[in-house]
Amino acid sequence: EIVLTQSPGTLSLSPGERATLSCRASQSVSSSYLAWYQQKPGQAPRLLIYGASSRATGIPDRFSGSGSGTDFTLTISRLEPEDFAVYYCQQYGSSRIFTFGPGTKVDIK
Amino acid sequence: QVQLVQSGAEVKKPGASVKVSCKASGYTFTGYYMHWVRQAPGQGLEWMGWINPNSGGTNYAQKFQGRVTMTRDTSISTAYMELSRLRSDDTAVYYCATSPIGPGGQLIPQFDYWGQGTLVTVSS
């Protein structure tokens, strides 16, 4: 089973700053099968990025995804107040199993 | 618009079973896999399995094999997740979520739409 590790655990930034979140896999992951989600307190997760770099419908272009193999990155170019949340990466493997990373919390500095 | 509306909160005793429903609207129910994902209090997301509403075929995470059953009723566009032999560490919010079925019937592995979540509390 592929294990996903996210870093940092918490990222403290100010509105307007750039956020760079990392997701590392224990084995190579197909880029087609890597996604990112945002979750705010008391809400269900929301799909941000699929296929490692494609934005989901309605997601602002300040969100971007990149990476391949075992290293993937979610970048928020300029943080807006509504972007402070927890972010999860997720992969789908050849064993037909989905796994999530432990999450990165982006909070206000 | 796509909506997934889940059943209400449940309180169960250890050893009991719980059945959570997820009613879909705004899309073709048989065109999307339905997954179940849970989140223990203050913790991350854990995928439990999926059901193909078209065929009824299922795939469960190994951790839940033998305890979870996912079913669907296409006549009312509703999916169900039943978890048996509940333990205190099954206390969590349970979400249903969809992923598209590709042209060849393959699973497209992203969770596009989510239900609002159902809190299941297991306590004696």
mmCIF file of C-alpha atoms in Angstrom:
data_model
loop_
_atom_site.group_PDB
_atom_site.id
_atom_site.type_symbol
_atom_site.label_atom_id
_atom_site.label_comp_id
_atom_site.label_asym_id
_atom_site.label_seq_id
_atom_site.Cartn_x
_atom_site.Cartn_y
_atom_site.Cartn_z
ATOM 1 C CA GLU A 1 0.000 0.000 0.000
ATOM 2 C CA ILE A 2 1.303 3.420 -0.959
ATOM 3 C CA VAL A 3 1.750 5.790 1.987
ATOM 4 C CA LEU A 4 1.472 9.537 1.464
ATOM 5 C CA THR A 5 3.398 11.987 3.639
ATOM 6 C CA GLN A 6 2.523 15.682 3.665
ATOM 7 C CA SER A 7 4.729 18.525 4.806
ATOM 8 C CA PRO A 8 4.750 20.720 6.644
ATOM 9 C CA GLY A 9 2.119 19.668 9.133
ATOM 10 C CA THR A 10 1.163 23.298 9.691
ATOM 11 C CA LEU A 11 1.978 26.316 7.555
ATOM 12 C CA SER A 12 1.522 29.734 9.153
ATOM 13 C CA LEU A 13 1.253 32.498 6.577
ATOM 14 C CA SER A 14 -0.347 35.889 6.029
ATOM 15 C CA PRO A 15 -2.960 36.757 3.412
ATOM 16 C CA GLY A 16 -1.274 37.598 0.122
ATOM 17 C CA GLU A 17 1.647 35.258 0.726
ATOM 18 C CA ARG A 18 2.479 32.197 -1.363
ATOM 19 C CA ALA A 19 1.838 28.729 0.073
ATOM 20 C CA THR A 20 3.742 25.649 -1.058
ATOM 21 C CA LEU A 21 2.481 22.302 0.205
ATOM 22 C CA SER A 22 4.287 19.025 -0.371
ATOM 23 C CA CYS A 23 2.958 15.491 -0.803
ATOM 24 C CA ARG A 24 5.450 12.635 -1.001
ATOM 25 C CA ALA A 25 4.551 9.032 -1.854
ATOM 26 C CA SER A 26 6.306 5.899 -0.627
ATOM 27 C CA GLN A 27 6.225 4.529 -4.202
ATOM 28 C CA SER A 28 5.769 6.096 -7.595
ATOM 29 C CA VAL A 29 2.232 7.328 -8.259
ATOM 30 C CA SER A 30 0.720 7.857 -11.668
ATOM 31 C CA SER A 31 0.166 11.586 -12.121
ATOM 32 C CA SER A 32 -3.305 10.783 -13.400
ATOM 33 C CA TYR A 33 -4.151 9.415 -9.990
ATOM 34 C CA LEU A 34 -3.059 12.232 -7.667
ATOM 35 C CA ALA A 35 -5.605 14.728 -6.341
ATOM 36 C CA TRP A 36 -5.762 17.534 -3.776
ATOM 37 C CA TYR A 37 -8.683 18.539 -1.537
ATOM 38 C CA GLN A 38 -9.426 21.485 0.716
ATOM 39 C CA GLN A 39 -11.398 21.046 3.924
ATOM 40 C CA LYS A 40 -12.720 23.794 6.187
ATOM 41 C CA PRO A 41 -13.981 23.133 9.735
ATOM 42 C CA GLY A 42 -17.381 21.467 9.797
ATOM 43 C CA GLN A 43 -17.455 21.027 6.026
ATOM 44 C CA ALA A 44 -16.924 18.174 3.612
ATOM 45 C CA PRO A 45 -13.707 18.182 1.585
ATOM 46 C CA ARG A 46 -13.727 19.939 -1.791
ATOM 47 C CA LEU A 47 -11.828 18.731 -4.851
ATOM 48 C CA LEU A 48 -9.220 21.295 -5.941
ATOM 49 C CA ILE A 49 -6.819 19.489 -8.269
ATOM 50 C CA TYR A 50 -7.014 16.155 -10.107
ATOM 51 C CA GLY A 51 -4.525 14.427 -12.354
ATOM 52 C CA ALA A 52 -1.800 16.199 -10.339
ATOM 53 C CA SER A 53 -2.219 19.512 -12.188
ATOM 54 C CA SER A 54 -5.771 19.997 -13.503
ATOM 55 C CA ARG A 55 -8.027 22.388 -11.602
ATOM 56 C CA ALA A 56 -11.496 21.163 -10.766
ATOM 57 C CA THR A 57 -14.516 23.108 -11.938
ATOM 58 C CA GLY A 58 -14.810 26.512 -10.290
ATOM 59 C CA ILE A 59 -11.399 26.445 -8.602
ATOM 60 C CA PRO A 60 -9.559 29.805 -8.858
ATOM 61 C CA ASP A 61 -6.350 29.891 -10.846
ATOM 62 C CA ARG A 62 -4.326 30.885 -7.772
ATOM 63 C CA PHE A 63 -4.390 27.139 -7.004
ATOM 64 C CA SER A 64 -1.970 25.025 -9.010
ATOM 65 C CA GLY A 65 -0.621 21.505 -8.790
ATOM 66 C CA SER A 66 2.575 19.993 -10.076
ATOM 67 C CA GLY A 67 4.874 17.034 -9.689
ATOM 68 C CA SER A 68 5.365 13.464 -10.760
ATOM 69 C CA GLY A 69 6.624 10.127 -9.507
ATOM 70 C CA THR A 70 6.831 10.408 -5.745
ATOM 71 C CA ASP A 71 6.857 14.193 -5.245
ATOM 72 C CA PHE A 72 3.865 16.442 -5.742
ATOM 73 C CA THR A 73 3.196 20.064 -4.832
ATOM 74 C CA LEU A 74 0.127 22.221 -4.324
ATOM 75 C CA THR A 75 0.810 25.932 -4.655
ATOM 76 C CA ILE A 76 -1.492 28.773 -3.676
ATOM 77 C CA SER A 77 -0.005 31.818 -5.364
ATOM 78 C CA ARG A 78 -1.556 34.496 -3.128
ATOM 79 C CA LEU A 79 -3.500 33.426 -0.071
ATOM 80 C CA GLU A 80 -6.999 34.795 0.286
ATOM 81 C CA PRO A 81 -8.768 34.778 3.686
ATOM 82 C CA GLU A 82 -10.976 31.887 2.564
ATOM 83 C CA ASP A 83 -7.929 29.700 1.750
ATOM 84 C CA PHE A 84 -7.022 29.062 5.379
ATOM 85 C CA ALA A 85 -7.980 25.418 5.757
ATOM 86 C CA VAL A 86 -6.602 21.873 5.797
ATOM 87 C CA TYR A 87 -5.333 20.398 2.526
ATOM 88 C CA TYR A 88 -5.143 16.686 1.741
ATOM 89 C CA CYS A 89 -3.480 14.856 -1.108
ATOM 90 C CA GLN A 90 -4.964 11.556 -2.309
ATOM 91 C CA GLN A 91 -3.732 8.805 -4.600
ATOM 92 C CA TYR A 92 -5.253 5.795 -6.312
ATOM 93 C CA GLY A 93 -3.043 2.774 -6.796
ATOM 94 C CA SER A 94 -2.847 -0.342 -8.943
ATOM 95 C CA SER A 95 -4.290 -2.341 -6.057
ATOM 96 C CA ARG A 96 -7.507 -0.311 -6.484
ATOM 97 C CA ILE A 97 -7.009 1.356 -3.135
ATOM 98 C CA PHE A 98 -7.346 5.037 -2.362
ATOM 99 C CA THR A 99 -5.173 6.613 0.291
ATOM 100 C CA PHE A 100 -5.025 10.117 1.703
ATOM 101 C CA GLY A 101 -2.141 12.008 3.186
ATOM 102 C CA PRO A 102 -2.403 13.213 6.806
ATOM 103 C CA GLY A 103 -3.060 16.797 5.726
ATOM 104 C CA THR A 104 -1.400 20.200 5.942
ATOM 105 C CA LYS A 105 -3.108 22.930 7.920
ATOM 106 C CA VAL A 106 -2.665 26.431 6.510
ATOM 107 C CA ASP A 107 -3.381 28.928 9.254
ATOM 108 C CA ILE A 108 -3.161 32.666 9.650
ATOM 109 C CA LYS A 109 0.129 33.996 10.958
ATOM 110 C CA GLN B 1 -26.955 20.865 -9.441
ATOM 111 C CA VAL B 2 -25.420 17.730 -7.969
ATOM 112 C CA GLN B 3 -26.499 17.016 -4.416
ATOM 113 C CA LEU B 4 -25.698 14.158 -2.086
ATOM 114 C CA VAL B 5 -27.915 14.234 0.994
ATOM 115 C CA GLN B 6 -27.023 11.878 3.814
ATOM 116 C CA SER B 7 -29.099 10.536 6.665
ATOM 117 C CA GLY B 8 -28.911 12.018 10.139
ATOM 118 C CA ALA B 9 -26.598 11.452 13.062
ATOM 119 C CA GLU B 10 -26.617 8.094 14.837
ATOM 120 C CA VAL B 11 -25.657 6.936 18.315
ATOM 121 C CA LYS B 12 -24.909 3.235 18.636
ATOM 122 C CA LYS B 13 -23.641 0.864 21.286
ATOM 123 C CA PRO B 14 -20.504 -1.206 20.775
ATOM 124 C CA GLY B 15 -21.260 -4.371 18.830
ATOM 125 C CA ALA B 16 -24.248 -2.871 17.035
ATOM 126 C CA SER B 17 -24.569 -2.017 13.334
ATOM 127 C CA VAL B 18 -25.268 1.274 11.601
ATOM 128 C CA LYS B 19 -26.639 1.944 8.132
ATOM 129 C CA VAL B 20 -26.067 5.356 6.544
ATOM 130 C CA SER B 21 -27.866 6.472 3.400
ATOM 131 C CA CYS B 22 -26.821 8.906 0.675
ATOM 132 C CA LYS B 23 -29.500 10.191 -1.707
ATOM 133 C CA ALA B 24 -28.194 11.556 -4.994
ATOM 134 C CA SER B 25 -29.795 14.104 -7.282
ATOM 135 C CA GLY B 26 -28.805 16.335 -10.176
ATOM 136 C CA TYR B 27 -26.926 13.690 -12.170
ATOM 137 C CA THR B 28 -27.279 10.182 -13.564
ATOM 138 C CA PHE B 29 -26.897 7.988 -10.481
ATOM 139 C CA THR B 30 -25.462 5.059 -12.443
ATOM 140 C CA GLY B 31 -22.824 7.255 -14.100
ATOM 141 C CA TYR B 32 -20.666 7.709 -11.008
ATOM 142 C CA TYR B 33 -19.066 5.344 -8.512
ATOM 143 C CA MET B 34 -20.142 6.035 -4.945
ATOM 144 C CA HIS B 35 -17.437 5.961 -2.301
ATOM 145 C CA TRP B 36 -17.541 6.123 1.459
ATOM 146 C CA VAL B 37 -14.862 8.058 3.355
ATOM 147 C CA ARG B 38 -14.741 8.546 7.089
ATOM 148 C CA GLN B 39 -13.067 11.040 9.395
ATOM 149 C CA ALA B 40 -12.571 10.423 13.094
ATOM 150 C CA PRO B 41 -12.730 13.502 15.341
ATOM 151 C CA GLY B 42 -9.740 15.745 14.712
ATOM 152 C CA GLN B 43 -8.210 13.209 12.317
ATOM 153 C CA GLY B 44 -7.653 12.811 8.581
ATOM 154 C CA LEU B 45 -9.649 11.146 5.834
ATOM 155 C CA GLU B 46 -9.918 7.372 5.456
ATOM 156 C CA TRP B 47 -11.329 5.692 2.353
ATOM 157 C CA MET B 48 -13.609 2.733 3.101
ATOM 158 C CA GLY B 49 -14.628 1.480 -0.332
ATOM 159 C CA TRP B 50 -16.839 2.019 -3.341
ATOM 160 C CA ILE B 51 -19.894 0.656 -5.081
ATOM 161 C CA ASN B 52 -20.593 0.832 -8.785
ATOM 162 C CA PRO B 53 -24.280 1.826 -8.810
ATOM 163 C CA ASN B 54 -24.638 0.471 -12.329
ATOM 164 C CA SER B 55 -23.494 -3.102 -11.642
ATOM 165 C CA GLY B 56 -23.687 -3.238 -7.863
ATOM 166 C CA GLY B 57 -20.054 -4.317 -7.787
ATOM 167 C CA THR B 58 -18.067 -3.294 -4.714
ATOM 168 C CA ASN B 59 -14.476 -2.848 -3.588
ATOM 169 C CA TYR B 60 -13.726 -2.486 0.102
ATOM 170 C CA ALA B 61 -10.569 -1.372 1.874
ATOM 171 C CA GLN B 62 -8.944 -4.380 3.511
ATOM 172 C CA LYS B 63 -9.351 -2.818 6.938
ATOM 173 C CA PHE B 64 -13.151 -2.990 6.641
ATOM 174 C CA GLN B 65 -13.524 -6.318 4.839
ATOM 175 C CA GLY B 66 -16.083 -8.459 6.622
ATOM 176 C CA ARG B 67 -17.607 -5.516 8.510
ATOM 177 C CA VAL B 68 -18.797 -3.166 5.779
ATOM 178 C CA THR B 69 -21.505 -3.654 3.180
ATOM 179 C CA MET B 70 -22.251 -1.102 0.461
ATOM 180 C CA THR B 71 -25.498 -1.352 -1.462
ATOM 181 C CA ARG B 72 -27.649 0.834 -3.645
ATOM 182 C CA ASP B 73 -31.244 1.274 -4.769
ATOM 183 C CA THR B 74 -31.206 2.700 -8.269
ATOM 184 C CA SER B 75 -34.977 3.296 -8.234
ATOM 185 C CA ILE B 76 -34.495 6.045 -5.640
ATOM 186 C CA SER B 77 -30.879 7.021 -6.492
ATOM 187 C CA THR B 78 -29.676 6.127 -3.024
ATOM 188 C CA ALA B 79 -26.538 4.416 -1.793
ATOM 189 C CA TYR B 80 -26.115 2.787 1.590
ATOM 190 C CA MET B 81 -23.176 1.918 3.802
ATOM 191 C CA GLU B 82 -23.667 -0.531 6.655
ATOM 192 C CA LEU B 83 -20.919 -1.061 9.223
ATOM 193 C CA SER B 84 -21.295 -3.895 11.708
ATOM 194 C CA ARG B 85 -19.675 -4.890 15.010
ATOM 195 C CA LEU B 86 -19.126 -1.258 15.863
ATOM 196 C CA ARG B 87 -16.316 -0.234 18.203
ATOM 197 C CA SER B 88 -15.613 3.057 19.918
ATOM 198 C CA ASP B 89 -12.924 3.849 17.345
ATOM 199 C CA ASP B 90 -15.583 3.758 14.615
ATOM 200 C CA THR B 91 -16.839 7.072 15.992
ATOM 201 C CA ALA B 92 -16.449 9.387 13.001
ATOM 202 C CA VAL B 93 -18.144 11.485 10.376
ATOM 203 C CA TYR B 94 -18.984 9.278 7.407
ATOM 204 C CA TYR B 95 -19.100 10.877 3.969
ATOM 205 C CA CYS B 96 -20.354 9.603 0.638
ATOM 206 C CA ALA B 97 -18.524 10.935 -2.400
ATOM 207 C CA THR B 98 -18.731 10.344 -6.150
ATOM 208 C CA SER B 99 -16.151 9.610 -8.796
ATOM 209 C CA PRO B 100 -16.963 9.485 -12.506
ATOM 210 C CA ILE B 101 -17.166 6.300 -14.542
ATOM 211 C CA GLY B 102 -15.066 6.669 -17.697
ATOM 212 C CA PRO B 103 -16.143 5.764 -21.237
ATOM 213 C CA GLY B 104 -14.747 2.250 -20.890
ATOM 214 C CA GLY B 105 -16.334 1.736 -17.503
ATOM 215 C CA GLN B 106 -13.113 2.546 -15.697
ATOM 216 C CA LEU B 107 -13.049 4.427 -12.431
ATOM 217 C CA ILE B 108 -11.797 8.009 -12.695
ATOM 218 C CA PRO B 109 -10.068 8.401 -9.340
ATOM 219 C CA GLN B 110 -11.136 11.745 -7.962
ATOM 220 C CA PHE B 111 -13.959 12.587 -5.562
ATOM 221 C CA ASP B 112 -15.937 15.262 -7.370
ATOM 222 C CA TYR B 113 -18.946 15.636 -5.090
ATOM 223 C CA TRP B 114 -19.407 14.971 -1.412
ATOM 224 C CA GLY B 115 -22.334 14.534 0.935
ATOM 225 C CA GLN B 116 -22.634 16.676 4.039
ATOM 226 C CA GLY B 117 -21.441 13.902 6.321
ATOM 227 C CA THR B 118 -23.147 11.765 8.962
ATOM 228 C CA LEU B 119 -21.794 11.637 12.507
ATOM 229 C CA VAL B 120 -21.831 8.148 13.952
ATOM 230 C CA THR B 121 -21.066 7.973 17.659
ATOM 231 C CA VAL B 122 -20.304 4.607 19.224
ATOM 232 C CA SER B 123 -20.596 4.690 22.983
ATOM 233 C CA SER B 124 -21.799 2.452 25.763
#
